[in-house]
Structures are given as C-alpha cells and as structure tokens.
PDB file of C-alpha atoms in Angstrom:
ATOM      1  CA  MET A   1       6.712  -7.535 172.374  1.00 59.00           C
ATOM      2  CA  THR A   2       5.258  -4.021 172.363  1.00 65.00           C
ATOM      3  CA  LEU A   3       6.315  -1.127 170.195  1.00 72.00           C
ATOM      4  CA  GLN A   4       5.501   2.416 171.247  1.00 77.00           C
ATOM      5  CA  THR A   5       6.344   5.426 169.098  1.00 81.00           C
ATOM      6  CA  LEU A   6       6.834   8.813 170.732  1.00 78.00           C
ATOM      7  CA  SER A   7       7.775  12.194 169.348  1.00 78.00           C
ATOM      8  CA  LEU A   8       9.547  14.971 171.206  1.00 74.00           C
ATOM      9  CA  ALA A   9       9.625  18.526 169.855  1.00 75.00           C
ATOM     10  CA  LEU A  10      12.673  20.710 170.429  1.00 74.00           C
ATOM     11  CA  ASP A  11      11.588  24.345 170.462  1.00 72.00           C
ATOM     12  CA  GLY A  12      13.438  26.490 172.975  1.00 68.00           C
ATOM     13  CA  ALA A  13      14.755  25.690 176.437  1.00 69.00           C
ATOM     14  CA  ALA A  14      11.515  25.901 178.407  1.00 70.00           C
ATOM     15  CA  ALA A  15       9.609  23.925 175.802  1.00 76.00           C
ATOM     16  CA  VAL A  16      12.286  21.232 175.635  1.00 80.00           C
ATOM     17  CA  THR A  17      12.258  20.803 179.401  1.00 86.00           C
ATOM     18  CA  GLY A  18       8.488  20.397 179.356  1.00 87.00           C
ATOM     19  CA  GLU A  19       8.580  18.072 176.357  1.00 88.00           C
ATOM     20  CA  LEU A  20      11.246  15.927 177.932  1.00 90.00           C
ATOM     21  CA  GLU A  21       9.142  15.511 181.053  1.00 92.00           C
ATOM     22  CA  ARG A  22       6.022  14.731 178.990  1.00 92.00           C
ATOM     23  CA  VAL A  23       7.807  12.037 177.001  1.00 92.00           C
ATOM     24  CA  ARG A  24       9.530  10.643 180.102  1.00 94.00           C
ATOM     25  CA  ARG A  25       6.153  10.143 181.723  1.00 94.00           C
ATOM     26  CA  LEU A  26       4.803   8.418 178.617  1.00 93.00           C
ATOM     27  CA  LEU A  27       7.845   6.165 178.461  1.00 94.00           C
ATOM     28  CA  ALA A  28       7.595   5.378 182.183  1.00 95.00           C
ATOM     29  CA  GLY A  29       3.946   4.505 181.686  1.00 94.00           C
ATOM     30  CA  VAL A  30       4.775   2.021 178.937  1.00 93.00           C
ATOM     31  CA  LEU A  31       7.497   0.424 181.056  1.00 95.00           C
ATOM     32  CA  VAL A  32       5.257   0.143 184.121  1.00 95.00           C
ATOM     33  CA  GLN A  33       2.501  -1.344 181.997  1.00 93.00           C
ATOM     34  CA  HIS A  34       4.896  -4.105 180.939  1.00 93.00           C
ATOM     35  CA  GLN A  35       6.301  -4.611 184.423  1.00 94.00           C
ATOM     36  CA  VAL A  36       9.788  -3.542 183.468  1.00 96.00           C
ATOM     37  CA  ASP A  37      11.938  -3.501 186.608  1.00 97.00           C
ATOM     38  CA  ALA A  38      13.071  -0.322 188.351  1.00 96.00           C
ATOM     39  CA  ARG A  39      16.717  -0.613 187.278  1.00 97.00           C
ATOM     40  CA  ALA A  40      15.883  -0.935 183.580  1.00 97.00           C
ATOM     41  CA  THR A  41      13.327   1.861 183.869  1.00 97.00           C
ATOM     42  CA  TYR A  42      15.945   4.111 185.453  1.00 98.00           C
ATOM     43  CA  ALA A  43      18.373   3.252 182.656  1.00 98.00           C
ATOM     44  CA  CYS A  44      15.794   3.967 179.931  1.00 97.00           C
ATOM     45  CA  GLU A  45      14.970   7.337 181.459  1.00 97.00           C
ATOM     46  CA  LEU A  46      18.667   8.169 181.747  1.00 98.00           C
ATOM     47  CA  VAL A  47      19.343   7.370 178.085  1.00 98.00           C
ATOM     48  CA  LEU A  48      16.274   9.386 177.041  1.00 96.00           C
ATOM     49  CA  GLU A  49      17.347  12.425 179.054  1.00 96.00           C
ATOM     50  CA  GLU A  50      21.009  12.347 178.075  1.00 96.00           C
ATOM     51  CA  TRP A  51      20.494  11.741 174.364  1.00 94.00           C
ATOM     52  CA  VAL A  52      17.745  14.339 173.952  1.00 92.00           C
ATOM     53  CA  THR A  53      19.623  17.026 175.884  1.00 91.00           C
ATOM     54  CA  ASN A  54      22.725  16.236 173.829  1.00 90.00           C
ATOM     55  CA  VAL A  55      20.801  16.701 170.569  1.00 89.00           C
ATOM     56  CA  TRP A  56      19.249  19.885 171.905  1.00 84.00           C
ATOM     57  CA  ARG A  57      22.537  21.393 173.094  1.00 82.00           C
ATOM     58  CA  HIS A  58      24.984  20.130 170.509  1.00 82.00           C
ATOM     59  CA  GLY A  59      22.907  18.974 167.563  1.00 80.00           C
ATOM     60  CA  GLY A  60      23.129  22.267 165.684  1.00 76.00           C
ATOM     61  CA  LEU A  61      19.355  22.477 165.347  1.00 71.00           C
ATOM     62  CA  HIS A  62      19.229  26.247 165.544  1.00 66.00           C
ATOM     63  CA  ALA A  63      16.865  28.518 163.711  1.00 61.00           C
ATOM     64  CA  ASP A  64      17.633  32.171 162.929  1.00 56.00           C
ATOM     65  CA  GLY A  65      16.739  33.229 166.450  1.00 60.00           C
ATOM     66  CA  GLY A  66      19.328  30.886 167.913  1.00 63.00           C
ATOM     67  CA  VAL A  67      16.684  28.615 169.372  1.00 61.00           C
ATOM     68  CA  ALA A  68      17.018  24.885 168.831  1.00 64.00           C
ATOM     69  CA  THR A  69      14.110  23.509 166.837  1.00 73.00           C
ATOM     70  CA  GLY A  70      13.506  20.016 165.590  1.00 80.00           C
ATOM     71  CA  VAL A  71      12.022  16.685 166.485  1.00 86.00           C
ATOM     72  CA  VAL A  72      13.396  13.577 168.126  1.00 90.00           C
ATOM     73  CA  ALA A  73      11.397  10.513 167.111  1.00 92.00           C
ATOM     74  CA  ILE A  74      11.555   7.739 169.686  1.00 94.00           C
ATOM     75  CA  GLU A  75      10.616   4.080 169.521  1.00 94.00           C
ATOM     76  CA  CYS A  76      10.343   1.943 172.615  1.00 95.00           C
ATOM     77  CA  GLU A  77      10.051  -1.791 172.232  1.00 95.00           C
ATOM     78  CA  VAL A  78       9.631  -3.923 175.336  1.00 94.00           C
ATOM     79  CA  GLN A  79      11.062  -7.356 174.633  1.00 94.00           C
ATOM     80  CA  PRO A  80      11.091 -10.325 177.012  1.00 93.00           C
ATOM     81  CA  GLN A  81      14.728  -9.853 178.009  1.00 95.00           C
ATOM     82  CA  GLN A  82      15.446  -6.234 177.213  1.00 96.00           C
ATOM     83  CA  VAL A  83      14.053  -2.863 176.211  1.00 97.00           C
ATOM     84  CA  ARG A  84      15.008  -1.417 172.853  1.00 97.00           C
ATOM     85  CA  LEU A  85      15.029   2.370 172.551  1.00 97.00           C
ATOM     86  CA  GLN A  86      15.579   4.014 169.192  1.00 96.00           C
ATOM     87  CA  PHE A  87      16.125   7.732 168.640  1.00 96.00           C
ATOM     88  CA  ARG A  88      16.066   9.523 165.296  1.00 94.00           C
ATOM     89  CA  ASP A  89      16.982  13.194 164.904  1.00 91.00           C
ATOM     90  CA  GLU A  90      18.319  15.500 162.231  1.00 89.00           C
ATOM     91  CA  GLY A  91      21.110  16.992 164.295  1.00 88.00           C
ATOM     92  CA  ILE A  92      24.802  17.062 163.463  1.00 90.00           C
ATOM     93  CA  ALA A  93      26.228  13.581 162.984  1.00 93.00           C
ATOM     94  CA  PHE A  94      27.467  12.223 166.316  1.00 94.00           C
ATOM     95  CA  ASP A  95      28.245   8.624 167.144  1.00 95.00           C
ATOM     96  CA  PRO A  96      28.191   8.181 170.937  1.00 94.00           C
ATOM     97  CA  THR A  97      29.191   4.529 170.656  1.00 95.00           C
ATOM     98  CA  THR A  98      32.700   5.446 169.464  1.00 94.00           C
ATOM     99  CA  ALA A  99      33.124   8.976 170.879  1.00 92.00           C
ATOM    100  CA  ALA A 100      36.082   9.412 173.218  1.00 87.00           C
ATOM    101  CA  GLU A 101      35.271   9.932 176.876  1.00 79.00           C
ATOM    102  CA  PRO A 102      37.079  12.642 178.814  1.00 76.00           C
ATOM    103  CA  ALA A 103      39.542  11.381 181.405  1.00 75.00           C
ATOM    104  CA  PRO A 104      38.082  10.878 184.878  1.00 71.00           C
ATOM    105  CA  PRO A 105      38.420  14.025 187.017  1.00 70.00           C
ATOM    106  CA  SER A 106      41.366  14.241 189.371  1.00 74.00           C
ATOM    107  CA  GLY A 107      40.085  17.119 191.481  1.00 81.00           C
ATOM    108  CA  LEU A 108      37.311  19.679 191.796  1.00 83.00           C
ATOM    109  CA  ALA A 109      39.275  22.603 190.432  1.00 78.00           C
ATOM    110  CA  SER A 110      40.201  20.793 187.233  1.00 74.00           C
ATOM    111  CA  ALA A 111      37.031  18.742 186.816  1.00 72.00           C
ATOM    112  CA  ARG A 112      35.362  19.042 183.435  1.00 70.00           C
ATOM    113  CA  VAL A 113      31.623  18.717 183.433  1.00 68.00           C
ATOM    114  CA  GLY A 114      31.426  17.790 179.738  1.00 69.00           C
ATOM    115  CA  GLY A 115      31.113  14.163 178.705  1.00 78.00           C
ATOM    116  CA  LEU A 116      29.154  13.129 181.777  1.00 89.00           C
ATOM    117  CA  GLY A 117      26.090  12.171 179.788  1.00 92.00           C
ATOM    118  CA  LEU A 118      28.110   9.930 177.502  1.00 92.00           C
ATOM    119  CA  ARG A 119      29.669   8.175 180.479  1.00 92.00           C
ATOM    120  CA  MET A 120      26.276   7.763 182.113  1.00 95.00           C
ATOM    121  CA  MET A 121      24.720   6.239 178.993  1.00 96.00           C
ATOM    122  CA  ARG A 122      27.628   3.843 178.529  1.00 95.00           C
ATOM    123  CA  GLY A 123      27.199   2.732 182.109  1.00 94.00           C
ATOM    124  CA  VAL A 124      23.602   1.591 181.666  1.00 96.00           C
ATOM    125  CA  VAL A 125      23.197   0.259 178.126  1.00 96.00           C
ATOM    126  CA  HIS A 126      23.772  -3.412 177.466  1.00 95.00           C
ATOM    127  CA  HIS A 127      24.488  -2.748 173.817  1.00 95.00           C
ATOM    128  CA  TRP A 128      24.053   0.167 171.444  1.00 97.00           C
ATOM    129  CA  GLN A 129      24.366   0.893 167.773  1.00 97.00           C
ATOM    130  CA  TYR A 130      24.600   4.083 165.748  1.00 97.00           C
ATOM    131  CA  ARG A 131      24.238   4.857 162.094  1.00 97.00           C
ATOM    132  CA  ARG A 132      23.801   7.957 159.965  1.00 96.00           C
ATOM    133  CA  GLU A 133      20.846   7.459 157.678  1.00 94.00           C
ATOM    134  CA  HIS A 134      19.452   9.959 155.161  1.00 92.00           C
ATOM    135  CA  GLY A 135      20.843  12.927 157.083  1.00 90.00           C
ATOM    136  CA  SER A 136      19.598  11.665 160.439  1.00 92.00           C
ATOM    137  CA  ASN A 137      21.242  10.233 163.521  1.00 95.00           C
ATOM    138  CA  LEU A 138      19.774   6.832 164.318  1.00 97.00           C
ATOM    139  CA  LEU A 139      20.751   5.592 167.763  1.00 97.00           C
ATOM    140  CA  THR A 140      19.491   2.274 169.090  1.00 98.00           C
ATOM    141  CA  ALA A 141      20.128   1.224 172.678  1.00 98.00           C
ATOM    142  CA  TRP A 142      19.275  -2.091 174.307  1.00 98.00           C
ATOM    143  CA  ILE A 143      18.794  -2.114 178.069  1.00 98.00           C
ATOM    144  CA  ALA A 144      18.689  -5.415 179.954  1.00 97.00           C
ATOM    145  CA  ARG A 145      15.705  -6.247 182.120  1.00 96.00           C
ATOM    146  CA  GLN A 146      16.599  -7.512 185.576  1.00 88.00           C
ATOM    147  CA  GLY A 147      16.642 -11.271 185.857  1.00 70.00           C
ATOM    148  CA  HIS A 148      17.124 -11.687 182.117  1.00 63.00           C
ATOM    149  CA  SER A 149      20.299 -12.225 180.106  1.00 58.00           C
ATOM    150  CA  PRO A 150      20.081 -10.591 176.688  1.00 59.00           C
ATOM    151  CA  GLY A 151      21.903 -12.547 174.009  1.00 53.00           C
TER     152      GLY A 151
ATOM    153  CA  MET J   1      11.967  19.051 193.101  1.00 89.00           C
ATOM    154  CA  GLU J   2      11.676  20.280 196.683  1.00 92.00           C
ATOM    155  CA  LEU J   3      14.416  21.703 198.877  1.00 95.00           C
ATOM    156  CA  SER J   4      14.700  22.087 202.644  1.00 95.00           C
ATOM    157  CA  VAL J   5      17.407  23.755 204.715  1.00 95.00           C
ATOM    158  CA  THR J   6      18.437  22.789 208.242  1.00 94.00           C
ATOM    159  CA  ASP J   7      21.315  24.063 210.374  1.00 93.00           C
ATOM    160  CA  VAL J   8      23.158  21.073 211.837  1.00 93.00           C
ATOM    161  CA  ALA J   9      26.133  22.849 213.415  1.00 89.00           C
ATOM    162  CA  GLN J  10      27.440  26.375 213.769  1.00 89.00           C
ATOM    163  CA  ASP J  11      29.027  26.405 210.348  1.00 93.00           C
ATOM    164  CA  VAL J  12      27.317  23.459 208.681  1.00 96.00           C
ATOM    165  CA  VAL J  13      24.016  23.474 206.844  1.00 96.00           C
ATOM    166  CA  CYS J  14      22.086  20.438 205.604  1.00 97.00           C
ATOM    167  CA  ILE J  15      20.150  20.706 202.352  1.00 97.00           C
ATOM    168  CA  GLY J  16      17.503  18.078 201.716  1.00 97.00           C
ATOM    169  CA  LEU J  17      16.554  17.485 198.099  1.00 98.00           C
ATOM    170  CA  ASN J  18      13.352  15.657 197.226  1.00 98.00           C
ATOM    171  CA  GLY J  19      12.461  14.553 193.706  1.00 97.00           C
ATOM    172  CA  ARG J  20      14.255  14.074 190.409  1.00 97.00           C
ATOM    173  CA  LEU J  21      17.565  15.789 189.781  1.00 97.00           C
ATOM    174  CA  ASP J  22      17.134  15.868 186.003  1.00 96.00           C
ATOM    175  CA  THR J  23      16.795  18.721 183.507  1.00 93.00           C
ATOM    176  CA  LEU J  24      13.402  19.760 184.842  1.00 93.00           C
ATOM    177  CA  GLY J  25      14.369  19.311 188.484  1.00 95.00           C
ATOM    178  CA  VAL J  26      17.584  21.311 188.125  1.00 95.00           C
ATOM    179  CA  ASP J  27      15.718  24.001 186.234  1.00 93.00           C
ATOM    180  CA  ARG J  28      13.337  24.349 189.171  1.00 94.00           C
ATOM    181  CA  VAL J  29      15.770  24.095 192.067  1.00 96.00           C
ATOM    182  CA  GLU J  30      19.183  25.387 190.978  1.00 96.00           C
ATOM    183  CA  THR J  31      18.714  29.044 191.952  1.00 95.00           C
ATOM    184  CA  ARG J  32      17.360  28.145 195.396  1.00 96.00           C
ATOM    185  CA  PHE J  33      20.033  25.465 195.812  1.00 96.00           C
ATOM    186  CA  ASN J  34      22.855  27.874 195.054  1.00 94.00           C
ATOM    187  CA  ALA J  35      21.356  30.487 197.348  1.00 92.00           C
ATOM    188  CA  ALA J  36      21.114  27.964 200.176  1.00 92.00           C
ATOM    189  CA  VAL J  37      24.463  26.269 199.657  1.00 91.00           C
ATOM    190  CA  VAL J  38      26.969  28.631 198.120  1.00 83.00           C
ATOM    191  CA  ALA J  39      25.687  31.879 199.600  1.00 79.00           C
ATOM    192  CA  SER J  40      25.443  30.405 203.117  1.00 84.00           C
ATOM    193  CA  GLN J  41      29.219  30.657 203.593  1.00 88.00           C
ATOM    194  CA  LYS J  42      29.063  27.383 205.520  1.00 94.00           C
ATOM    195  CA  HIS J  43      29.972  23.768 204.868  1.00 96.00           C
ATOM    196  CA  ALA J  44      27.062  21.906 203.289  1.00 97.00           C
ATOM    197  CA  LEU J  45      25.699  18.380 203.620  1.00 98.00           C
ATOM    198  CA  ILE J  46      23.389  17.384 200.787  1.00 98.00           C
ATOM    199  CA  ASP J  47      20.769  14.797 201.741  1.00 98.00           C
ATOM    200  CA  LEU J  48      19.998  12.721 198.634  1.00 98.00           C
ATOM    201  CA  SER J  49      17.864  10.093 200.363  1.00 98.00           C
ATOM    202  CA  ALA J  50      14.684  11.398 198.690  1.00 98.00           C
ATOM    203  CA  VAL J  51      16.260  11.874 195.257  1.00 98.00           C
ATOM    204  CA  SER J  52      14.935   9.202 192.917  1.00 98.00           C
ATOM    205  CA  PHE J  53      16.918  10.017 189.773  1.00 98.00           C
ATOM    206  CA  VAL J  54      19.999  11.975 188.778  1.00 98.00           C
ATOM    207  CA  SER J  55      21.206  12.903 185.304  1.00 97.00           C
ATOM    208  CA  SER J  56      24.277  14.790 184.093  1.00 95.00           C
ATOM    209  CA  MET J  57      22.431  18.070 184.691  1.00 95.00           C
ATOM    210  CA  GLY J  58      22.127  17.207 188.360  1.00 97.00           C
ATOM    211  CA  VAL J  59      25.790  16.237 188.612  1.00 96.00           C
ATOM    212  CA  ARG J  60      26.794  19.503 186.957  1.00 94.00           C
ATOM    213  CA  MET J  61      24.787  21.444 189.548  1.00 95.00           C
ATOM    214  CA  LEU J  62      26.505  19.602 192.415  1.00 96.00           C
ATOM    215  CA  VAL J  63      29.997  19.998 190.933  1.00 94.00           C
ATOM    216  CA  ALA J  64      29.478  23.712 190.244  1.00 93.00           C
ATOM    217  CA  ALA J  65      28.309  24.275 193.824  1.00 94.00           C
ATOM    218  CA  ALA J  66      31.174  22.278 195.337  1.00 94.00           C
ATOM    219  CA  ARG J  67      33.682  24.180 193.218  1.00 92.00           C
ATOM    220  CA  ALA J  68      32.258  27.565 194.253  1.00 91.00           C
ATOM    221  CA  MET J  69      32.304  26.510 197.901  1.00 92.00           C
ATOM    222  CA  GLN J  70      35.896  25.308 197.650  1.00 92.00           C
ATOM    223  CA  ARG J  71      36.925  28.745 196.448  1.00 90.00           C
ATOM    224  CA  GLY J  72      35.359  30.165 199.626  1.00 90.00           C
ATOM    225  CA  GLY J  73      37.132  27.641 201.851  1.00 93.00           C
ATOM    226  CA  HIS J  74      34.089  25.434 202.457  1.00 95.00           C
ATOM    227  CA  ARG J  75      33.277  21.820 201.640  1.00 96.00           C
ATOM    228  CA  LEU J  76      30.264  20.017 200.302  1.00 97.00           C
ATOM    229  CA  ALA J  77      29.437  16.377 201.061  1.00 98.00           C
ATOM    230  CA  LEU J  78      26.665  14.145 199.775  1.00 98.00           C
ATOM    231  CA  PHE J  79      24.917  11.432 201.749  1.00 98.00           C
ATOM    232  CA  GLY J  80      22.058   8.960 201.657  1.00 98.00           C
ATOM    233  CA  ALA J  81      21.853   8.391 197.917  1.00 98.00           C
ATOM    234  CA  PRO J  82      19.515   5.478 197.042  1.00 98.00           C
ATOM    235  CA  PRO J  83      21.237   2.560 195.233  1.00 97.00           C
ATOM    236  CA  LEU J  84      20.475   3.516 191.614  1.00 97.00           C
ATOM    237  CA  VAL J  85      21.356   7.170 192.222  1.00 98.00           C
ATOM    238  CA  LEU J  86      24.548   6.104 193.999  1.00 97.00           C
ATOM    239  CA  GLU J  87      25.533   3.901 191.044  1.00 96.00           C
ATOM    240  CA  THR J  88      25.045   6.807 188.665  1.00 96.00           C
ATOM    241  CA  LEU J  89      27.181   9.121 190.790  1.00 96.00           C
ATOM    242  CA  GLU J  90      29.936   6.532 191.160  1.00 95.00           C
ATOM    243  CA  ASN J  91      29.816   5.801 187.432  1.00 93.00           C
ATOM    244  CA  VAL J  92      30.937   9.378 186.740  1.00 92.00           C
ATOM    245  CA  ALA J  93      33.498   9.222 189.578  1.00 90.00           C
ATOM    246  CA  LEU J  94      31.760  11.929 191.589  1.00 93.00           C
ATOM    247  CA  ASP J  95      33.094  10.253 194.723  1.00 92.00           C
ATOM    248  CA  LYS J  96      36.561  11.371 193.568  1.00 90.00           C
ATOM    249  CA  LEU J  97      35.459  15.008 193.691  1.00 93.00           C
ATOM    250  CA  MET J  98      33.455  15.210 196.915  1.00 95.00           C
ATOM    251  CA  PRO J  99      32.650  12.949 199.867  1.00 96.00           C
ATOM    252  CA  LEU J 100      29.806  10.549 199.157  1.00 97.00           C
ATOM    253  CA  SER J 101      28.660   9.050 202.461  1.00 97.00           C
ATOM    254  CA  HIS J 102      25.947   6.655 203.554  1.00 96.00           C
ATOM    255  CA  ASN J 103      24.634   8.807 206.378  1.00 97.00           C
ATOM    256  CA  GLN J 104      24.636  12.333 207.766  1.00 97.00           C
ATOM    257  CA  ASP J 105      27.129  11.635 210.554  1.00 96.00           C
ATOM    258  CA  ALA J 106      29.734  10.372 208.119  1.00 97.00           C
ATOM    259  CA  ALA J 107      29.114  13.341 205.828  1.00 97.00           C
ATOM    260  CA  LEU J 108      29.517  15.711 208.769  1.00 96.00           C
ATOM    261  CA  GLN J 109      32.844  14.112 209.663  1.00 96.00           C
ATOM    262  CA  ALA J 110      33.925  14.425 206.039  1.00 95.00           C
ATOM    263  CA  VAL J 111      33.393  18.182 205.887  1.00 94.00           C
ATOM    264  CA  LEU J 112      34.811  18.868 209.349  1.00 92.00           C
ATOM    265  CA  GLY J 113      37.688  16.403 209.185  1.00 82.00           C
TER     266      GLY J 113
END
C-alpha cells in the first residue's frame, strides 16, 4: 500500500493547464511504478482532470482580478485491489456523488455540453464518497484495478 | 496534441488527431482543429486512432465543431477510437450525436449517406 500526496495550484487558466499536466504526469508515474493496469490508470487520470477542472471553473475560487486561485490537495493510495484518490479543495460545496445528471442528449442542436465530466467520473469510479469538512470539499474515489474485485 | 489534414474526397476532409484530448491537448489544438474542420466547408472524418485519452473538454470541442458544421449543412463523423477512448465517448452518449465508426470507410459512408 503506497500513499502519495500531491498538490495542484490553481492560478489562472494557463497555469492551471500546466499544473494539471504536471500532476497528471506525477500520478501516472506512481501508477506505473505500482504496475496499475491501463484501464485503472485511464480512470484515475479522468477523475483527476474532471474534478480539478470542475473546481477551477465552478468552485468560486476567484480573486479580485477574476482569476481562480487556490490549491487542490491530492492523495493517491495504491491498494492491492483498487486505487484510492482523495481531493481536498476550498471551493463552493458540491457533492458529485448525489448531483443530478443532465438528461442524455437527443440531438446535436439541443445537446448540452454541461454535466459531461460528472457522467464521465460516474462511469469509471467503483465507489466514491463526499463530505464537507471545515469549509473544504473532500472527495474520495476508489477505482478498481483490473483483475481484482474490490469489496 | 498533433493534427494532420488529408483530403479523402471532393467534399470530405480527414483530420487525424494524435495525443491526449484533455484540457492541455484541447488548449493546444482547438484553434487549428476548428480552422481545419469548420472553416473547410466540407464534411469531416476525425481519425481518433492515435488519441490515447479524452476528457469532457475534448468532447466539448467535438460537439461544438459538429454543431457548427451542421449549421453549414455538413456532417462530422468519428472513427478508429481505441477501446478506452471509445468507452468514454459512449459513456456520454456521443454516438447519439454523431457517427462513431470503427474505420474510415464506415465513417465516409456515414457522412455521405
């Protein structure tokens, strides 16, 4: 069981994009080191990207200049049967585990592009849990490793 | 994220994407993608065979392009998505919005049919 702690700074669009890529590479490195399969790695990277961009865009972390600033603290724990990812941020309270998903699109003209990230995360996590703790969002997601059956 | 453009028929262009279609990838390719796809005034086939990852940002880029093309009377079709990318696209029901084919021939039939 290995625990890795990462920190991602939100400080403007260009910086966030660069930070996200930096942290993704670190996370991928940890997962490769522990021989986590490609499907679980893909899922971990998807949850990282979708949750961080959600906090950045909708978390209300805006300074006077209108630029999102803040930190997302990330823990990655590689367990024998699954990977546990935990995200902590000080954005607006948002529980993705109970949030309503938009209806599936019926056609291009009427298709909404919002809610895609939520649907994507739901599609890859085995289990997830949210709580609001001391003014922070605390999201924990468990992603199954291939060939293992998490309890 | 790399992009290549090939004419495959008189009014059909094929766009090959290579890399990750995530926040960083979209940031780097979206302007060139729109210029190649939407501004071409042709039907477009998008080759995803070298795309290793897609996030909601990538899906938004594809939907926005397909919608703009529809307004101009053209169609956009995707093909060749690797298994994990394909699962992600199907999970958000993208196949309900635009053709999602296994190969270029099927995608070509989808836009011309």
